[in-house]
């Protein structure tokens, strides 16, 4: 048998690392939604843009003779993960989800856990400026009506601010603690609003908030799709290369 044909649903550091680690041992295609104008270079083939829902993805899996599907998308990218589960079932292609480990709460953390961006916005009146919003563009509308607040946003692509009046910091992760300390200091960050994304690449902001006693409004993760999952790049690579392997739930 030739090298396995692996489709990685990515747009994340984990997706990039799996593609890199598989190297020449598999025929790898990484799929990106196409949201970022200049995505970082990836090992193997890259395709960009939606598939057209479950049906489109199931068709793609068949047409491209994909042997295995790895869902390494962001923990908050719930729709594509649901589509991946259903399409893999329809096309009878084994699927593995890569679950990013959640951050651990530590002494000194002041987390206020909420269900969604609207609830995060409702929590703000009692919390100090400036408010550092590390959220996706789709979450920002919830903060648009809060006049008189100072917001700081971090984005990859330049362009008009998606939240009127917000100060924009252009940067691409991973972010280290020294850089996050500087950002909190320079912008006088008094509150951090973040999704409970977890993972090492963006954990430094949580440590910076802890050090400064800054409260963190933490938006809970959507529930993961049922089915096999692993929590490391190494385990995903082993699954991709092992014809008998499977993830653990
Ligand atoms: N959510 C975040 O905060 C976040 C952060 C970092 C990276 N990302 C990455 O950005 C992408 C989009 O996130 P989202 O929250 O907008 O996702 P989403 O709401 O779950 O997906 C919306 C639609 O975008 C398309 N799509 C999403 N991921 C795709 C992929 N990897 N390849 C091809 N099409 C994809 C699919 O369109 P069709 O139905 O037409 O196939 C999907 O139905 C994801 O790949 C995710 O890993 C997201």
XYZ file of N, CA and C and ligand atoms in Angstrom:
795
model
N 0.835 -1.200 0.000
C 0.000 0.000 0.000
C 0.874 1.257 0.000
N 0.448 2.295 -0.737
C 1.230 3.540 -0.787
C 1.059 4.333 0.492
N 1.514 5.544 0.432
C 1.401 6.398 1.619
C -0.065 6.769 1.838
N -0.498 6.816 3.102
C -1.903 7.164 3.354
C -2.199 8.609 2.955
N -3.417 8.806 2.482
C -3.844 10.166 2.109
C -4.613 10.757 3.289
N -4.032 11.809 3.843
C -4.560 12.390 5.077
C -5.078 13.798 4.795
N -6.298 14.073 5.211
C -6.813 15.440 5.161
C -6.808 16.001 6.578
N -6.147 17.137 6.748
C -6.124 17.817 8.051
C -6.989 19.063 7.952
N -8.031 19.132 8.756
C -8.795 20.371 8.871
C -8.050 21.223 9.878
N -7.498 22.335 9.411
C -6.542 23.046 10.254
C -6.911 24.490 10.531
N -5.956 25.376 10.217
C -6.104 26.769 10.615
C -5.619 26.986 12.033
N -4.837 26.044 12.530
C -4.334 26.087 13.912
C -2.862 25.667 13.930
N -2.197 25.963 15.035
C -0.817 25.524 15.210
C -0.716 24.009 15.225
N -1.714 23.349 15.815
C -1.696 21.878 15.881
C -1.775 21.289 14.471
N -2.654 21.848 13.642
C -2.792 21.356 12.268
C -1.474 21.486 11.523
N -0.831 22.642 11.680
C 0.454 22.877 11.004
C 1.512 21.901 11.506
N 1.527 21.661 12.811
C 2.544 20.772 13.390
C 2.331 19.323 12.938
N 1.087 18.902 12.802
C 0.807 17.534 12.350
C 1.260 17.374 10.900
N 0.954 18.368 10.060
C 1.374 18.300 8.653
C 2.897 18.210 8.570
N 3.570 19.012 9.376
C 5.042 19.033 9.378
C 5.581 17.689 9.847
N 4.999 17.164 10.918
C 5.520 15.923 11.505
C 5.266 14.719 10.594
N 4.186 14.759 9.823
C 3.915 13.617 8.932
C 4.934 13.581 7.799
N 5.467 14.766 7.461
C 6.545 14.865 6.472
C 6.269 14.019 5.247
N 7.254 13.237 4.829
C 7.104 12.429 3.628
C 6.395 11.103 3.872
N 5.913 10.878 5.097
C 5.339 9.561 5.413
C 3.882 9.429 4.999
N 3.280 10.532 4.608
C 1.880 10.497 4.183
C 1.674 11.562 3.116
N 0.607 11.401 2.339
C 0.228 12.458 1.396
C -0.754 13.362 2.133
N -0.268 14.519 2.503
C -1.030 15.382 3.406
C -1.630 16.566 2.659
N -2.901 16.806 2.889
C -3.522 18.058 2.464
C -4.065 18.750 3.697
N -3.692 20.012 3.867
C -4.259 20.823 4.951
C -5.371 21.676 4.362
N -6.472 21.733 5.069
C -7.588 22.551 4.621
C -7.744 23.752 5.541
N -7.813 24.936 4.934
C -8.008 26.189 5.680
C -9.333 26.798 5.256
N -9.964 27.514 6.193
C -11.246 28.153 5.855
C -11.036 29.318 4.899
N -9.822 29.910 4.921
C -9.534 31.036 4.033
C -9.813 32.380 4.686
N -9.845 32.414 6.009
C -10.150 33.668 6.709
C -8.941 34.600 6.770
N -7.732 34.017 6.838
C -6.509 34.817 7.000
C -5.927 35.121 5.630
N -5.577 36.395 5.412
C -5.115 36.791 4.067
C -3.782 36.138 3.703
N -2.843 36.124 4.651
C -1.539 35.526 4.348
C -1.254 34.443 5.378
N -1.844 33.248 5.212
C -1.613 32.201 6.206
C -0.142 31.784 6.228
N 0.314 31.317 7.381
C 1.696 30.844 7.500
C 1.895 29.647 6.568
N 3.123 29.456 6.083
C 3.419 28.353 5.153
C 3.197 27.014 5.861
N 2.694 26.031 5.101
C 2.401 24.708 5.671
C 3.109 23.633 4.866
N 3.460 22.545 5.532
C 4.053 21.404 4.832
C 2.958 20.681 4.045
N 3.296 20.157 2.875
C 2.330 19.393 2.080
C 1.417 20.304 1.269
N 0.318 19.715 0.768
C -0.642 20.467 -0.048
C -1.537 21.309 0.859
N -2.043 22.393 0.287
C -2.982 23.241 1.033
C -4.167 23.553 0.138
N -5.370 23.433 0.678
C -6.559 23.911 -0.021
C -7.236 24.929 0.889
N -7.995 25.837 0.273
C -8.571 26.918 1.068
C -10.023 27.156 0.698
N -10.840 27.459 1.694
C -12.263 27.778 1.475
C -13.155 26.643 1.919
N -14.414 26.994 2.194
C -15.374 25.990 2.664
C -15.608 24.893 1.631
N -16.136 23.767 2.101
C -16.413 22.620 1.234
C -17.840 22.672 0.704
N -18.689 23.482 1.353
C -20.110 23.469 1.031
C -20.851 22.494 1.938
N -20.612 22.633 3.233
C -21.349 21.830 4.212
C -20.949 20.366 4.228
N -21.767 19.589 4.929
C -21.483 18.158 5.124
C -21.365 17.447 3.774
N -22.323 17.772 2.909
C -22.354 17.081 1.620
C -21.077 17.328 0.824
N -20.654 18.609 0.795
C -19.451 18.972 0.046
C -18.220 18.292 0.613
N -18.134 18.235 1.929
C -16.959 17.610 2.553
C -16.969 16.096 2.305
N -18.150 15.486 2.400
C -18.236 14.031 2.149
C -17.817 13.735 0.699
N -18.261 14.593 -0.213
C -17.902 14.401 -1.629
C -16.386 14.540 -1.800
N -15.824 15.556 -1.167
C -14.376 15.793 -1.263
C -13.601 14.569 -0.761
N -14.041 14.027 0.361
C -13.334 12.869 0.941
C -13.312 11.710 -0.048
N -14.452 11.512 -0.737
C -14.546 10.423 -1.713
C -13.704 10.709 -2.948
N -13.889 11.914 -3.491
C -13.194 12.250 -4.741
C -11.682 12.245 -4.569
N -11.239 12.700 -3.417
C -9.789 12.784 -3.189
C -9.226 11.490 -2.601
N -10.072 10.493 -2.453
C -9.663 9.184 -1.902
C -8.893 9.355 -0.580
N -9.478 10.151 0.299
C -8.847 10.408 1.599
C -8.982 9.152 2.467
N -7.870 8.724 3.057
C -7.886 7.539 3.920
C -8.271 7.888 5.348
N -7.830 9.078 5.806
C -8.074 9.457 7.206
C -8.254 10.964 7.309
N -9.135 11.331 8.201
C -9.433 12.752 8.392
C -9.040 13.155 9.808
N -8.243 14.200 9.910
C -7.870 14.728 11.235
C -8.508 16.100 11.402
N -9.353 16.218 12.401
C -9.975 17.507 12.700
C -9.114 18.204 13.755
N -8.254 19.100 13.258
C -7.366 19.844 14.176
C -7.803 21.299 14.235
N -9.087 21.540 14.074
C -9.565 22.922 14.067
C -9.636 23.479 15.485
N -9.830 24.781 15.540
C -9.884 25.509 16.813
C -11.054 24.994 17.657
N -10.891 24.957 19.002
C -11.975 24.420 19.844
C -13.308 25.160 19.680
N -13.270 26.404 19.197
C -14.522 27.153 19.027
C -15.055 27.069 17.596
N -14.371 26.359 16.720
C -14.855 26.203 15.346
C -15.797 24.990 15.325
N -16.986 25.197 15.898
C -17.882 24.061 16.159
C -18.568 23.543 14.901
N -18.826 24.436 13.958
C -19.595 23.974 12.797
C -18.771 23.017 11.943
N -17.521 23.395 11.663
C -16.711 22.525 10.806
C -16.454 21.184 11.501
N -16.350 21.187 12.832
C -16.135 19.918 13.540
C -17.365 19.018 13.443
N -18.551 19.630 13.544
C -19.779 18.838 13.391
C -19.875 18.304 11.962
N -19.542 19.171 10.993
C -19.563 18.735 9.588
C -18.578 17.588 9.368
N -17.418 17.691 10.001
C -16.380 16.670 9.809
C -16.876 15.324 10.316
N -17.527 15.331 11.469
C -18.022 14.061 12.033
C -19.052 13.432 11.096
N -19.990 14.261 10.646
C -21.059 13.710 9.819
C -20.538 13.278 8.442
N -19.674 14.102 7.850
C -19.161 13.778 6.512
C -18.298 12.520 6.558
N -17.495 12.371 7.604
C -16.627 11.191 7.723
C -17.489 9.934 7.868
N -18.575 10.068 8.621
C -19.487 8.917 8.760
C -20.080 8.543 7.403
N -20.566 9.562 6.693
C -21.188 9.296 5.382
C -20.204 8.679 4.404
N -18.968 9.201 4.396
C -17.978 8.729 3.418
C -17.221 7.512 3.932
N -17.531 7.107 5.165
C -16.867 5.965 5.798
C -15.351 6.157 5.851
N -14.954 7.338 6.293
C -13.528 7.655 6.445
C -13.252 7.809 7.941
N -12.245 7.106 8.487
C -11.936 7.273 9.912
C -11.565 8.726 10.220
N -12.060 9.209 11.351
C -11.843 10.605 11.747
C -11.282 10.654 13.160
N -10.361 11.553 13.364
C -9.807 11.773 14.707
C -9.868 13.267 15.002
N -10.302 13.613 16.210
C -10.281 15.025 16.612
C -9.084 15.270 17.512
N -8.462 16.418 17.344
C -7.356 16.808 18.217
C -7.903 17.852 19.177
N -7.910 17.486 20.446
C -8.507 18.368 21.452
C -7.406 19.135 22.180
N -7.465 20.441 22.067
C -6.433 21.268 22.702
C -6.616 21.243 24.221
N -5.555 20.920 24.984
C -5.722 20.873 26.447
C -6.116 22.235 27.008
N -7.071 22.219 27.907
C -7.554 23.460 28.520
C -6.507 23.983 29.505
N -6.496 25.312 29.702
C -5.600 25.890 30.708
C -6.058 25.462 32.086
N -5.082 25.299 32.983
C -5.414 24.957 34.376
C -5.509 26.215 35.210
N -6.558 26.294 35.978
C -6.706 27.429 36.887
C -5.642 27.341 37.983
N -4.974 28.432 38.272
C -3.901 28.427 39.278
C -4.170 29.481 40.342
N -3.474 29.350 41.500
C -3.667 30.353 42.542
C -3.382 31.742 41.982
N -4.226 32.685 42.290
C -4.046 34.054 41.783
C -4.932 34.344 40.585
N -5.432 33.300 39.924
C -6.313 33.525 38.779
C -7.643 34.092 39.257
N -8.159 35.073 38.501
C -9.481 35.633 38.805
C -10.350 35.437 37.568
N -10.837 34.215 37.391
C -11.623 33.906 36.202
C -13.113 34.076 36.480
N -13.776 34.689 35.521
C -15.235 34.781 35.560
C -15.706 34.007 34.328
N -16.262 32.815 34.559
C -16.600 31.950 33.422
C -18.021 32.249 32.950
N -18.163 32.452 31.653
C -19.465 32.809 31.077
C -19.731 31.925 29.851
N -21.004 31.969 29.398
C -21.415 31.046 28.335
C -21.043 31.527 26.941
N -21.071 32.827 26.731
C -20.846 33.312 25.367
C -20.421 34.782 25.401
N -20.222 35.347 24.200
C -19.717 36.722 24.114
C -20.717 37.712 24.709
N -22.004 37.462 24.524
C -23.018 38.379 25.066
C -22.927 38.403 26.594
N -22.736 37.247 27.207
C -22.604 37.181 28.667
C -21.296 37.842 29.110
N -20.254 37.725 28.306
C -18.983 38.393 28.632
C -19.198 39.903 28.638
N -19.921 40.403 27.635
C -20.197 41.852 27.559
C -21.008 42.299 28.773
N -21.941 41.467 29.224
C -22.775 41.829 30.386
C -21.958 41.869 31.681
N -20.836 41.134 31.702
C -20.002 41.098 32.914
C -19.106 42.331 33.032
N -18.961 43.089 31.945
C -17.950 44.154 31.925
C -18.216 45.375 32.795
N -19.465 45.801 32.989
C -19.670 47.053 33.733
C -18.949 47.101 35.076
N -18.758 45.973 35.715
C -18.100 45.981 37.033
C -16.575 45.829 36.928
N -16.042 45.755 35.732
C -14.624 45.417 35.570
C -13.852 46.574 34.931
N -12.558 46.689 35.279
C -11.805 47.879 34.853
C -11.364 47.883 33.385
N -11.164 49.082 32.852
C -10.531 49.298 31.544
C -9.011 49.179 31.713
N -8.242 49.025 30.639
C -8.717 48.743 29.299
C -9.098 47.271 29.206
N -10.033 46.979 28.295
C -10.497 45.606 28.141
C -9.823 45.005 26.909
N -9.015 43.991 27.132
C -8.294 43.312 26.050
C -9.171 42.159 25.573
N -9.657 42.282 24.334
C -10.566 41.264 23.782
C -9.768 40.351 22.862
N -9.557 39.103 23.246
C -8.867 38.157 22.354
C -9.913 37.164 21.854
N -10.735 37.656 20.924
C -11.900 36.903 20.451
C -11.894 36.859 18.933
N -12.736 36.018 18.361
C -12.890 35.983 16.912
C -13.757 37.158 16.468
N -13.663 37.517 15.190
C -14.430 38.659 14.690
C -15.930 38.505 14.936
N -16.416 37.262 14.885
C -17.845 37.016 15.068
C -18.346 37.335 16.468
N -17.428 37.449 17.432
C -17.833 37.694 18.821
C -17.887 39.174 19.173
N -17.348 40.013 18.277
C -17.126 41.410 18.681
C -18.391 42.251 18.703
N -19.395 41.862 17.919
C -20.637 42.635 17.875
C -21.229 42.808 19.271
N -21.034 41.817 20.123
C -21.615 41.852 21.463
C -21.087 43.036 22.281
N -19.930 43.592 21.866
C -19.316 44.664 22.646
C -19.564 46.043 22.024
N -20.237 46.035 20.852
C -20.381 47.267 20.080
C -21.209 48.324 20.813
N -22.172 47.897 21.621
C -23.054 48.860 22.282
C -22.483 49.434 23.573
N -21.309 48.996 23.972
C -20.781 49.424 25.272
C -19.966 50.700 25.128
N -20.648 51.824 25.043
C -19.952 53.104 24.869
C -19.102 53.428 26.089
N -18.074 54.263 25.859
C -17.270 54.766 26.966
C -16.255 53.777 27.511
N -16.105 52.635 26.869
C -15.099 51.671 27.343
C -13.882 51.718 26.423
N -12.734 51.363 26.965
C -11.516 51.269 26.133
C -11.272 49.808 25.794
N -11.303 49.509 24.512
C -11.074 48.133 24.074
C -9.747 48.031 23.318
N -9.078 46.923 23.520
C -7.854 46.606 22.777
C -8.080 45.260 22.106
N -7.788 45.193 20.821
C -7.989 43.951 20.052
C -6.669 43.495 19.470
N -6.539 42.193 19.292
C -5.347 41.693 18.593
C -5.816 40.979 17.335
N -5.216 41.319 16.204
C -5.617 40.712 14.939
C -4.384 40.344 14.130
N -4.584 39.429 13.185
C -3.466 39.039 12.311
C -3.382 39.991 11.116
N -4.517 40.238 10.482
C -4.517 41.031 9.250
C -4.794 42.497 9.547
N -4.069 43.406 8.847
C -4.388 44.824 8.984
C -5.736 45.128 8.342
N -6.251 46.307 8.576
C -7.544 46.686 7.994
C -8.328 47.439 9.036
N -9.516 47.911 8.645
C -10.318 48.666 9.605
C -10.671 47.819 10.827
N -10.739 48.476 11.984
C -11.048 47.735 13.206
C -12.461 47.165 13.136
N -12.627 45.892 13.479
C -13.977 45.312 13.459
C -14.836 45.806 14.626
N -14.243 46.579 15.538
C -15.014 47.151 16.644
C -14.660 48.636 16.697
N -15.651 49.471 16.371
C -15.382 50.911 16.246
C -14.730 51.442 17.513
N -13.661 52.203 17.334
C -13.005 52.860 18.463
C -11.984 52.004 19.193
N -11.916 50.733 18.894
C -10.971 49.858 19.607
C -9.543 50.101 19.104
N -8.576 49.965 20.007
C -7.172 50.024 19.593
C -6.784 48.636 19.100
N -6.067 48.588 17.972
C -5.767 47.289 17.367
C -4.267 47.013 17.431
N -3.925 45.829 17.911
C -2.540 45.364 17.933
C -2.431 44.284 16.857
N -1.517 44.465 15.903
C -1.338 43.450 14.854
C -0.255 42.475 15.285
N -0.600 41.210 15.368
C 0.385 40.201 15.796
C -0.154 38.820 15.480
N 0.770 37.886 15.288
C 0.403 36.490 15.035
C 1.065 35.638 16.114
N 0.315 34.723 16.722
C 0.867 33.868 17.771
C 1.917 32.930 17.213
N 2.606 32.132 18.034
C 2.435 32.082 19.490
C 2.968 33.336 20.192
N 2.424 33.578 21.380
C 2.780 34.768 22.146
C 3.529 34.347 23.408
N 4.654 35.052 23.698
C 5.396 34.658 24.909
C 5.082 35.601 26.068
N 5.514 35.192 27.242
C 5.140 35.927 28.458
C 5.730 37.337 28.468
N 6.972 37.466 27.996
C 7.585 38.807 27.997
C 6.758 39.757 27.134
N 6.335 39.274 25.969
C 5.541 40.106 25.062
C 4.180 40.438 25.652
N 3.569 39.480 26.316
C 2.233 39.724 26.904
C 2.332 40.699 28.074
N 3.407 40.568 28.875
C 3.597 41.524 29.986
C 3.690 42.950 29.438
N 4.467 43.068 28.347
C 4.666 44.394 27.734
C 3.337 44.938 27.220
N 2.561 44.076 26.560
C 1.276 44.537 26.013
C 0.345 44.990 27.144
N 0.263 44.201 28.206
C -0.609 44.575 29.345
C -0.165 45.919 29.919
N 1.160 46.105 29.997
C 1.719 47.345 30.559
C 1.438 48.522 29.616
N 1.787 48.339 28.337
C 1.680 49.447 27.375
C 0.247 49.936 27.223
N -0.702 49.012 27.243
C -2.105 49.391 27.004
C -2.888 49.521 28.306
N -2.233 49.302 29.432
C -2.932 49.421 30.716
C -4.107 48.469 30.805
N -3.871 47.208 30.428
C -4.973 46.241 30.410
C -5.475 45.991 31.839
N -6.792 46.229 32.049
C -7.399 46.022 33.364
C -8.279 44.786 33.420
N -8.719 44.326 32.230
C -9.574 43.132 32.127
C -9.213 42.403 30.835
N -9.163 41.078 30.926
C -8.949 40.265 29.722
C -10.227 39.496 29.432
N -10.680 39.531 28.176
C -11.810 38.693 27.766
C -11.273 37.698 26.745
N -11.449 36.429 27.033
C -10.894 35.412 26.143
C -11.833 34.219 26.050
N -11.700 33.481 24.975
C -12.366 32.180 24.918
C -11.479 31.155 25.608
N -12.090 30.114 26.140
C -11.336 29.071 26.844
C -10.693 28.157 25.802
N -9.808 28.745 25.013
C -9.225 27.998 23.894
C -8.207 26.979 24.373
N -7.481 27.305 25.440
C -6.470 26.379 25.917
C -5.247 26.360 25.011
N -4.306 25.459 25.330
C -3.111 25.304 24.514
C -2.002 26.260 24.926
N -0.777 25.892 24.549
C 0.395 26.643 24.996
C 0.580 27.955 24.236
N 0.147 28.000 22.974
C 0.500 29.143 22.121
C -0.082 30.462 22.624
N -1.197 30.387 23.357
C -1.834 31.627 23.811
C -2.007 31.653 25.333
N -1.257 30.797 26.024
C -1.423 30.709 27.477
C -0.742 31.869 28.220
N 0.230 32.516 27.557
C 1.000 33.553 28.259
C 0.109 34.714 28.707
N -0.965 34.989 27.970
C -1.838 36.109 28.380
C -2.521 35.785 29.714
N -2.780 34.497 29.941
C -3.415 34.079 31.197
C -2.427 34.281 32.347
N -1.156 33.947 32.086
C -0.118 34.136 33.108
C 0.096 35.622 33.373
N 0.093 36.428 32.312
C 0.291 37.881 32.484
C -0.849 38.464 33.312
N -2.078 38.018 33.048
C -3.231 38.506 33.818
C -3.091 38.104 35.288
N -2.667 36.862 35.518
C -2.493 36.365 36.893
C -1.475 37.236 37.642
N -0.348 37.488 37.004
C 0.716 38.285 37.641
C 0.239 39.665 38.054
N -0.639 40.241 37.223
C -1.079 41.616 37.480
C -2.394 41.671 38.239
N -2.950 40.506 38.585
C -4.244 40.487 39.288
C -5.391 40.948 38.401
N -5.228 40.789 37.086
C -6.258 41.236 36.133
C -7.347 40.169 36.023
N -8.618 40.543 36.174
C -9.681 39.553 36.008
C -9.792 39.086 34.554
N -10.150 37.816 34.411
C -10.268 37.214 33.075
C -11.709 36.745 32.892
N -12.389 37.319 31.921
C -13.721 36.830 31.571
C -13.511 35.733 30.543
N -13.857 34.514 30.935
C -13.493 33.317 30.166
C -14.756 32.710 29.549
N -14.822 32.721 28.225
C -15.994 32.149 27.550
C -15.789 30.639 27.412
N -16.754 29.884 27.935
C -16.626 28.419 27.943
C -16.607 27.849 26.525
N -15.972 26.701 26.391
C -15.917 26.018 25.094
C -17.259 25.418 24.718
N -17.549 25.382 23.421
C -18.702 24.563 23.022
C -18.357 23.094 23.241
N -19.366 22.237 23.443
C -19.052 20.821 23.661
C -18.356 20.218 22.446
N -17.420 19.300 22.719
C -16.703 18.649 21.617
C -17.613 17.640 20.937
N -17.346 17.348 19.683
C -18.085 16.298 18.970
C -17.752 14.942 19.585
N -18.731 14.059 19.664
C -18.397 12.715 20.148
C -17.472 11.995 19.164
N -16.746 11.020 19.683
C -15.893 10.235 18.795
C -14.458 10.261 19.277
N -13.586 9.554 18.549
C -12.201 9.440 18.996
C -11.480 10.776 19.003
N -10.676 10.995 20.034
C -9.908 12.234 20.090
C -8.615 12.015 20.854
N -7.636 12.837 20.530
C -6.355 12.816 21.236
C -6.029 14.256 21.615
N -5.025 14.418 22.463
C -4.722 15.783 22.890
C -3.292 16.196 22.566
N -2.640 15.438 21.678
C -1.280 15.857 21.311
C -1.041 15.617 19.821
N -0.107 16.388 19.300
C 0.296 16.254 17.898
C 0.877 14.857 17.665
N 1.690 14.383 18.606
C 2.344 13.078 18.453
C 1.302 11.964 18.329
N 0.272 12.025 19.157
C -0.759 10.980 19.112
C -1.528 11.042 17.793
N -1.742 12.239 17.280
C -2.462 12.366 16.001
C -1.619 11.799 14.865
N -0.311 12.054 14.908
C 0.586 11.538 13.870
C 0.610 10.010 13.923
N 0.687 9.463 15.121
C 0.708 7.995 15.270
C -0.580 7.400 14.713
N -1.700 8.025 14.993
C -2.994 7.526 14.492
C -3.025 7.567 12.963
N -2.506 8.669 12.398
C -2.547 8.828 10.936
C -1.730 7.745 10.245
N -0.661 7.307 10.908
C 0.258 6.367 10.259
C -0.027 4.915 10.618
N -0.880 4.715 11.611
C -1.133 3.354 12.085
C -2.483 2.871 11.567
N -2.448 1.918 10.658
C -3.699 1.517 10.008
C -4.682 0.910 10.995
N -4.167 0.375 12.132
C -5.087 -0.240 13.097
C -5.388 0.696 14.259
N -4.753 1.890 14.276
C -4.823 2.753 15.457
C -6.174 3.432 15.604
N -6.420 3.918 16.809
C -7.619 4.725 17.043
C -7.351 5.619 18.226
N -8.068 6.730 18.285
C -7.886 7.656 19.397
C -8.686 7.199 20.599
N -8.472 7.864 21.708
C -9.242 7.524 22.905
C -10.232 8.644 23.175
N -11.384 8.301 23.668
C -12.406 9.310 23.886
C -12.178 9.997 25.219
N -12.848 29.996 15.842
C -11.693 30.558 16.085
O -11.572 31.365 16.959
C -10.479 30.205 15.338
C -9.249 30.577 15.840
C -8.131 30.182 15.151
C -8.276 29.471 14.004
N -9.481 29.149 13.534
C -9.629 28.385 12.309
O -10.362 29.155 11.410
C -11.272 28.328 10.711
C -12.650 28.934 10.743
O -13.125 29.011 12.089
P -14.660 29.273 12.374
O -14.796 29.447 13.832
O -15.182 30.313 11.435
O -15.260 27.851 11.949
P -16.758 27.287 11.903
O -17.699 28.343 12.348
O -16.766 25.992 12.590
O -16.944 27.006 10.351
C -17.730 27.790 9.499
C -17.549 27.288 8.086
O -16.245 27.625 7.607
C -15.731 26.571 6.786
N -14.527 26.042 7.424
C -14.159 26.136 8.732
N -12.967 25.576 8.924
C -12.573 25.099 7.730
C -11.412 24.418 7.289
N -10.414 24.134 8.137
N -11.339 24.082 5.977
C -12.348 24.373 5.118
N -13.459 25.026 5.477
C -13.567 25.380 6.765
C -16.838 25.540 6.684
O -17.592 25.890 5.526
P -18.371 24.783 4.666
O -19.556 24.409 5.494
O -18.706 25.502 3.403
O -17.441 23.630 4.460
C -17.637 25.790 7.950
O -18.973 25.369 7.864
C -11.159 26.935 11.316
O -10.439 26.127 10.412
C -10.405 27.117 12.593
O -9.555 26.044 12.892
C -10.579 29.515 14.185
